[in-house]
XYZ file of C-alpha atoms in Angstrom:
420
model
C -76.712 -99.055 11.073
C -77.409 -98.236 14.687
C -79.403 -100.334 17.140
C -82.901 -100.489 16.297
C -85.951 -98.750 18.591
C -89.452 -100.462 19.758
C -91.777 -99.997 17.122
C -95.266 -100.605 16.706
C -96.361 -103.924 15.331
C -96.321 -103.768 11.925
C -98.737 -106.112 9.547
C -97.821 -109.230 8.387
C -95.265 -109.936 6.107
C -95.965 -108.182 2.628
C -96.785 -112.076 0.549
C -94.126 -111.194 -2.124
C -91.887 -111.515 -0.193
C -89.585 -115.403 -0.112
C -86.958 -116.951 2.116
C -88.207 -115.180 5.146
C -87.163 -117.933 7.364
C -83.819 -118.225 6.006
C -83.377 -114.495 5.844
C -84.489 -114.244 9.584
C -81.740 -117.067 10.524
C -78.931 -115.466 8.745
C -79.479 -111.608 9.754
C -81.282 -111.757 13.011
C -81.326 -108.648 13.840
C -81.893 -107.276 10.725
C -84.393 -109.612 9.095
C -86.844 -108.508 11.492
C -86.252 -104.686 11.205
C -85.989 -104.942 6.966
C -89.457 -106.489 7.317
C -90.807 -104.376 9.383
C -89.447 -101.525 7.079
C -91.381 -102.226 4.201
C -94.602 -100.663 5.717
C -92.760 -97.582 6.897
C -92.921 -94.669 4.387
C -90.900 -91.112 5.564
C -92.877 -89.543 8.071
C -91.161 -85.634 7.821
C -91.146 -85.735 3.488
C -95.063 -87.713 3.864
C -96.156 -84.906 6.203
C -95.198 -82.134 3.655
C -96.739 -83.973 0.859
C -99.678 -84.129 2.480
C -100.249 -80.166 2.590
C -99.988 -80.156 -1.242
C -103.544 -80.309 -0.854
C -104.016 -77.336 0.982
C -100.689 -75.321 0.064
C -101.324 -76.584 -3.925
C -98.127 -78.422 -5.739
C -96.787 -75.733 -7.606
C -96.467 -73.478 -4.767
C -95.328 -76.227 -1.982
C -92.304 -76.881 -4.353
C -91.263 -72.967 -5.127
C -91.287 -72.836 -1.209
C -89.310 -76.276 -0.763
C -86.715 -74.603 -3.449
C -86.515 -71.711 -1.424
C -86.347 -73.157 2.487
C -82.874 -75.321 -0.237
C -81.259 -72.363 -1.439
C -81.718 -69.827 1.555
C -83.083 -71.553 4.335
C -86.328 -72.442 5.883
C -86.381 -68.901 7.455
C -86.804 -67.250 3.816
C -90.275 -69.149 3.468
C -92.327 -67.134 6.688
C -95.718 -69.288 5.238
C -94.392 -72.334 5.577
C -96.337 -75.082 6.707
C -95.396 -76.613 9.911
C -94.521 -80.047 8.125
C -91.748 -78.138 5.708
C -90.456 -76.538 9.399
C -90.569 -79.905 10.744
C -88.275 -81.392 7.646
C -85.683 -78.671 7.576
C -85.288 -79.016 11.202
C -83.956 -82.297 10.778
C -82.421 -81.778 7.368
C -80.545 -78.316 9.145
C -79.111 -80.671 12.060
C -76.289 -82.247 10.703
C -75.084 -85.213 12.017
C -71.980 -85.444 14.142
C -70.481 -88.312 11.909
C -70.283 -86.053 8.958
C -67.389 -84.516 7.720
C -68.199 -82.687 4.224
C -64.663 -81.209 3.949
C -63.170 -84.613 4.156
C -66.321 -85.968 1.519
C -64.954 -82.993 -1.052
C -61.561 -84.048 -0.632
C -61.997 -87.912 -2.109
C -63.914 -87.259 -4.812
C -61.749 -84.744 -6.181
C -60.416 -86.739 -8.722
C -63.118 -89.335 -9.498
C -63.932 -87.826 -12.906
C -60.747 -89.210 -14.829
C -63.165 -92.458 -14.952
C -65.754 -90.590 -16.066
C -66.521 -92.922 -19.568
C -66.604 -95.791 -17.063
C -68.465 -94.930 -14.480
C -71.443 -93.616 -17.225
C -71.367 -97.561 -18.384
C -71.895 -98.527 -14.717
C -74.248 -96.591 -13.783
C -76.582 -97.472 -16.654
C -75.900 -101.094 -16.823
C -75.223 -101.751 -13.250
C -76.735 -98.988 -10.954
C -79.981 -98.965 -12.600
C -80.396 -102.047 -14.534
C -80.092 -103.938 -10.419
C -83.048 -102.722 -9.107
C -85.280 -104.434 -11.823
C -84.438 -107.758 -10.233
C -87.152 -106.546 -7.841
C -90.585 -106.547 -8.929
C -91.920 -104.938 -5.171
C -88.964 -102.610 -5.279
C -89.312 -101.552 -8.785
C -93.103 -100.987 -9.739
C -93.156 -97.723 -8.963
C -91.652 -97.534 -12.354
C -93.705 -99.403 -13.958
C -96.998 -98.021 -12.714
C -95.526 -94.079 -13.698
C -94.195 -95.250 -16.506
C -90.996 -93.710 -16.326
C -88.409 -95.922 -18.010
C -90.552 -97.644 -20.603
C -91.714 -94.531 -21.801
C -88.800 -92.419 -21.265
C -85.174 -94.373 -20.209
C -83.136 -91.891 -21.889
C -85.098 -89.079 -19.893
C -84.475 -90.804 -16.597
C -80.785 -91.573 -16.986
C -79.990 -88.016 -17.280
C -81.932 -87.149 -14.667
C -79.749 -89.213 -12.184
C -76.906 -88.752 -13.621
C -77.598 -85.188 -13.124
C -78.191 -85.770 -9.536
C -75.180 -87.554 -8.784
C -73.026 -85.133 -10.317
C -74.520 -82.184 -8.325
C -74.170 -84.774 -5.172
C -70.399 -85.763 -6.262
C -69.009 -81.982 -6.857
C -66.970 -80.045 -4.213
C -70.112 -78.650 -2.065
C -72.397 -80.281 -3.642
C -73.818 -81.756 -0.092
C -73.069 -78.456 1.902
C -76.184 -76.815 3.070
C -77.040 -74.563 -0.071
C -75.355 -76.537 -2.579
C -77.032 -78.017 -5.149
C -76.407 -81.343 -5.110
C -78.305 -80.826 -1.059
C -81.281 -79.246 -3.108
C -81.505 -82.102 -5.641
C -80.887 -84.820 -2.946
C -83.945 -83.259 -1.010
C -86.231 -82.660 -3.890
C -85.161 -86.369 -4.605
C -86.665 -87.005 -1.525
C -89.874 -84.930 -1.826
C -90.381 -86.954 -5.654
C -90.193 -90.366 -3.213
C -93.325 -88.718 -0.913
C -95.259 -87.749 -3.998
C -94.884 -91.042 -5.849
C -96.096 -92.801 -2.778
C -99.070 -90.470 -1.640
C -99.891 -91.329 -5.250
C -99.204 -95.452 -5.825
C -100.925 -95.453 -1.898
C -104.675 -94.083 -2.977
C -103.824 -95.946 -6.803
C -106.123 -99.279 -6.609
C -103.693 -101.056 -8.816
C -101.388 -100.840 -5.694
C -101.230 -104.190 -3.995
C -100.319 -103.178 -0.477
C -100.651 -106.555 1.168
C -98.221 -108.105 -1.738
C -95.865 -104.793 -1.948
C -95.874 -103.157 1.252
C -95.772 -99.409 1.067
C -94.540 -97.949 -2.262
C -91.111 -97.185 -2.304
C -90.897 -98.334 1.589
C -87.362 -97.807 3.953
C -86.783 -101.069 2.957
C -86.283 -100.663 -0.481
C -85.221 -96.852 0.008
C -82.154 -97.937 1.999
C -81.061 -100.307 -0.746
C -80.600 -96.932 -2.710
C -77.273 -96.499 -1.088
C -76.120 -99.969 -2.378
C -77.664 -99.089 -6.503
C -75.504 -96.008 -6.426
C -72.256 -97.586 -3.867
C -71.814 -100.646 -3.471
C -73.128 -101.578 -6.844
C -70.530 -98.946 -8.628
C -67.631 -99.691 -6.745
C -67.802 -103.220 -7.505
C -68.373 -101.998 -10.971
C -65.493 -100.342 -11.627
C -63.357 -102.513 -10.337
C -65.210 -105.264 -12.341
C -63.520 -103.373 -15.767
C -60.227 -102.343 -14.219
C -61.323 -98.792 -13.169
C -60.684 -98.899 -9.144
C -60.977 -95.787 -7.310
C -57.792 -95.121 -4.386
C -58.246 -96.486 -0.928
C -59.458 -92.515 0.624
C -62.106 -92.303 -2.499
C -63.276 -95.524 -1.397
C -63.936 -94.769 2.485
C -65.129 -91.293 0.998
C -67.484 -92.687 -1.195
C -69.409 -94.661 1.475
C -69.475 -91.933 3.526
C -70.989 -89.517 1.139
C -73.690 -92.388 0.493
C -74.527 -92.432 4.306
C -75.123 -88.771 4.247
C -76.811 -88.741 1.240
C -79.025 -91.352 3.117
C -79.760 -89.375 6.254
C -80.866 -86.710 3.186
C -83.119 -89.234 2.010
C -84.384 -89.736 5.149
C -83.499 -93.356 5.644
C -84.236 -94.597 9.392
C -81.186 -94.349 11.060
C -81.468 -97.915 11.865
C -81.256 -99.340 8.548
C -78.902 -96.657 6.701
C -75.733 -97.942 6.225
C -72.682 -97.211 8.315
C -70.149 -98.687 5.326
C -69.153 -101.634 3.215
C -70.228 -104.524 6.072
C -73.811 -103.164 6.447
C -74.067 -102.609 2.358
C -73.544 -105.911 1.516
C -75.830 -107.315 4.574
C -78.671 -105.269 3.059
C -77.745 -106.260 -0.541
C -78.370 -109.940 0.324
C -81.103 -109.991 2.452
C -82.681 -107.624 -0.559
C -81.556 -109.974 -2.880
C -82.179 -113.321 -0.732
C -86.190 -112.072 -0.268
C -86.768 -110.364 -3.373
C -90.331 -111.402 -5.453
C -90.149 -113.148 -8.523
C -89.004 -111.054 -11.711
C -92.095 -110.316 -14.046
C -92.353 -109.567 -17.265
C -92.816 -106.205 -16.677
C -89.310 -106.082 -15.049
C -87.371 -107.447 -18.653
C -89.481 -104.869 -20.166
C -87.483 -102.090 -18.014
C -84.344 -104.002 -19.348
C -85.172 -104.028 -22.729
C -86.216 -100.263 -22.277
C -83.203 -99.130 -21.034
C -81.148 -101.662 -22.925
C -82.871 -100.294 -26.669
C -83.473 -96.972 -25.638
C -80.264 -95.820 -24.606
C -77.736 -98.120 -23.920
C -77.112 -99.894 -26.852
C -77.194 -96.170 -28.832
C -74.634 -95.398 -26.274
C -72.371 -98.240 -26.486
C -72.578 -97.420 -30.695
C -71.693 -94.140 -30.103
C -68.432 -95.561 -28.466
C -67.558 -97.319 -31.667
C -65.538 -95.772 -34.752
C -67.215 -97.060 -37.450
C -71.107 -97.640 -38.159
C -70.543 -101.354 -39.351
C -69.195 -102.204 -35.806
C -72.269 -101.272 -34.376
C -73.431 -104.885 -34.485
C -71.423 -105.708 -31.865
C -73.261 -102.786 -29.048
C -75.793 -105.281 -27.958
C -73.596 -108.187 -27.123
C -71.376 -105.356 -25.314
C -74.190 -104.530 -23.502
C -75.153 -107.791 -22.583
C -71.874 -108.886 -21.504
C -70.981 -106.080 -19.134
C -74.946 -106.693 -17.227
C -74.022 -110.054 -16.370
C -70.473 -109.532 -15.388
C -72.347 -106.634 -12.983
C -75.263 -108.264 -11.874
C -74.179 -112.456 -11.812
C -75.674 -115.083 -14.813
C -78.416 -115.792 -12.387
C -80.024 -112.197 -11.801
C -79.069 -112.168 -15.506
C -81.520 -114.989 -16.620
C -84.363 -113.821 -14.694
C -84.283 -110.517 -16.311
C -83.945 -112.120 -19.742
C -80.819 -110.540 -20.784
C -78.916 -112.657 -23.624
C -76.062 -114.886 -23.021
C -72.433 -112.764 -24.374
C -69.228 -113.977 -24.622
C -68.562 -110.235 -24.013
C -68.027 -110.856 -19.954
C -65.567 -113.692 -20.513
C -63.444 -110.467 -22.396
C -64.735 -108.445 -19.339
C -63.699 -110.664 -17.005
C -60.324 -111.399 -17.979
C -59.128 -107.492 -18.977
C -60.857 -106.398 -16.011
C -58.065 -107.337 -13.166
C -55.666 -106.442 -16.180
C -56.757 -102.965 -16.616
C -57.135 -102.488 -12.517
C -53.436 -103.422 -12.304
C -52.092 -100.925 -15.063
C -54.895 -97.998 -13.554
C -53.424 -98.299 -10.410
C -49.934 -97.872 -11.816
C -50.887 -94.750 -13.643
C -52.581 -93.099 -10.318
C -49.215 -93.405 -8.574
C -47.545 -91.069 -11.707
C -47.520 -87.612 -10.311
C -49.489 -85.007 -11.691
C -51.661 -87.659 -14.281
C -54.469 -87.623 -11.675
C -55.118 -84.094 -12.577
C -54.788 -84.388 -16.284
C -57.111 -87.395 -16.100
C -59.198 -85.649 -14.462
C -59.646 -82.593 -16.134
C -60.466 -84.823 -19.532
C -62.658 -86.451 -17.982
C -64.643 -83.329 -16.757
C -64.572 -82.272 -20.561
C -65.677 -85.397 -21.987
C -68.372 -85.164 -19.566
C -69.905 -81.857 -20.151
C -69.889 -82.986 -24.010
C -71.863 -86.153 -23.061
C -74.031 -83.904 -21.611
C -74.682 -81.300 -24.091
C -75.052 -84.493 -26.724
C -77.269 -86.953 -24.924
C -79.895 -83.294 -23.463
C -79.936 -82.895 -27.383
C -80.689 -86.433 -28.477
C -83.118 -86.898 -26.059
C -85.033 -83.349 -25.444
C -83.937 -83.167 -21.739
C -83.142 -79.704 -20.821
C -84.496 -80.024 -16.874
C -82.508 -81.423 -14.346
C -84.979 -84.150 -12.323
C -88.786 -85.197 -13.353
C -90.644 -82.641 -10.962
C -89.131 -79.608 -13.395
C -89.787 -81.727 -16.620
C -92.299 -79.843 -18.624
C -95.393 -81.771 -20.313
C -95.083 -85.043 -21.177
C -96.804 -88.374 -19.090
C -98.454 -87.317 -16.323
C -96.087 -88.098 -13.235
C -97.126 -87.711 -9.510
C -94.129 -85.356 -9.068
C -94.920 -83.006 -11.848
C -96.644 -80.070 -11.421
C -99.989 -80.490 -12.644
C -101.440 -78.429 -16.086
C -102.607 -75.419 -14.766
C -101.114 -74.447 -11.206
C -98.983 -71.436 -11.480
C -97.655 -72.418 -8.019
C -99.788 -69.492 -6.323
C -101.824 -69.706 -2.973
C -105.058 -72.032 -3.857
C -108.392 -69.418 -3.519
C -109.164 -71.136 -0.738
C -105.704 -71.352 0.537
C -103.866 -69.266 3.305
């Protein structure tokens, strides 16, 4: 994170928010800033939703996909906000070196089984521990209603983001990561002019604040993860992996000032995040249970030979959410006691030990790899078919709950009447 600019005063402190005090004494220079943060939306991606009105959804995204996959040139009626987002998106930072990003995740995918289990019941499951953080879900409904739906959806993001030029300039893990970005803008126009939206309480729907601790759902979180259950990527996939994050940040638009540089400034925003978070509310065990019910417990039986061992899926599931979130996240969110992460925990450093052997064999990297890559495009093709998912992110889905990012019933994404 670099050193923060004068700002303008913000409000007071959203009310939700606890152990400001504390948090202000232990981070002091970025208690103040992470406060601050949570009335700050993303100015550029806010801008461009804002012409939706006047441009109309459908059409605003066909030119957004088009300024991704050929350049903001290729769109000569775009509206100045989508020129003033691809200026900054088209300037990439100095610090960035994509080549080097490609090279350490080339062989990631040999933990490709693992890393599915973390990101459901570690990635995702963490951010529930924040009712603020996490409403937006609740008030779109989009893991009650559909946790199967959503999981792919990342998932399919983070692939595109994690394959060799995925991140370069037309590469389709840039497109997602910006459209990513554009679904963030709609959801908050939206939650922003929704009464039920407690501003004073929440701050601005998905703020910086809560944006920037992204980064440490889908790197910090994972890493930890997989070492948790003896899967531990190599030193260089490490150092790549937080510096694909940070760009993936500046993609996001995340303030400069509060995206994170690497591990130190991840695990300062992971505590003050966790040290001020609101209470947990019912509504937040309901997104467990969700995702829990809805999809990981059918996944963890899918894992097991035989149908009478299925029994046993829940208390996996269970076990490996408190060895990755800690017993006392895992009480607040209601998620039973197992005797699964005492098994967890002892294998784990076990299974680290004999991984790391097995990288240093030449030539099983590869191999591993290259199952891994085949399991996954069969987890794919099975969990699209079990759950009806054929699009890649919520603003393609068709039909379905109405969702701020969707394009509404009836725009065939042409120039409003009234329009330019």
């Amino acid at each position: 994170m670099t050193q923060s600019t004068p700002r303008r005063q913000s409000p007071r402190m959203p009310s939700s928010v606890r152990c400001a005090d504390e948090a202000a004494a232990r981070f002091p220079r970025l208690a103040p800033r992470y406060f601050e943060a949570m009335w700050e939306g993303d100015l550029l991606a806010d801008a461009f939703v804002a012409d939706f009105a006047t441009v109309g959804h459908g059409r605003a995204m066909k030119m957004l996909r088009t300024a991704c996959r050929s350049g903001i040139a290729a769109v000569p009626d775009a509206p100045d906000s989508l020129v003033a987002l691809f200026a900054e998106l088209d300037d990439v930072p100095s610090w960035v070196d994509l080549a080097a990003i490609d090279s350490s995740a080339q062989y990631l995918g040999r933990y490709t089984r693992q890393a599915g289990i973390v990101l459901g019941a570690a990635s995702l499951v963490s951010g529930y521990a924040n009712s603020a953080a996490s409403r937006p879900l609740e008030m779109t409904g989009r893991y009650i209603d559909s946790a199967g739906a959503r999981t792919i959806e990342v998932a399919s993001w983070l692939v595109e983001s994690t394959a060799a030029g995925g991140l370069h300039r037309h590469g389709r893990g840039f497109e997602l990561t910006v459209r990513v970005r554009i679904i963030h803008a709609l959801v908050r126009h939206a939650l922003s002019h929704d009464e039920r939206w407690d501003a004073p309480a929440w701050g601005v729907p998905i703020s910086q604040a809560f944006l920037a601790y992204t980064l440490i759902e889908f790197c910090l979180i994972p890493l930890r993860g997989m070492r948790a259950i003896g899967a531990p990527y190599l030193p260089h996939e490490v150092a790549g992996y937080y510096a694909r994050w940070r760009y993936i940040g500046h993609l996001l638009g995340i303030d400069p000032d509060l995206l994170p540089q690497g591990r130190a400034d991840q695990e300062a925003l992971e505590e003050i995040y966790l040290l001020t978070r609101p209470e947990v509310e019912d509504y937040c065990r309901r997104l467990v249970g969700s995702i829990n019910s809805d999809f990981l417990v059918p996944e963890i039986e899918e894992l097991l030979p035989y149908p009478r061992l299925h029994v046993l899926a829940p208390p996996t599931v269970h076990g490996l959410e408190r060895v990755f979130l800690g017993d006392q996240v895992a009480d607040e969110l209601g998620i039973p006691e197992s005797r699964v992460k005492l098994l967890v925990r002892a294998l784990g450093p076990v299974l680290g030990t004999l991984n790391a052997a097995v990288d240093r064999v030449p030539g099983t990297l590869a191999r591993r790899t290259a199952r891994g890559e085949r399991y996954r495009l069969r987890q794919d093709a099975r969990l699209r078919a079990r759950y009806s998912v054929q699009h890649d992110l919520v603003d393609a889905a068709p039909g379905g709950q109405p969702h701020p990012a969707r394009v509404p019933a009836g725009d065939d994404g042409q120039a409003p009447a009234s329009g330019r």
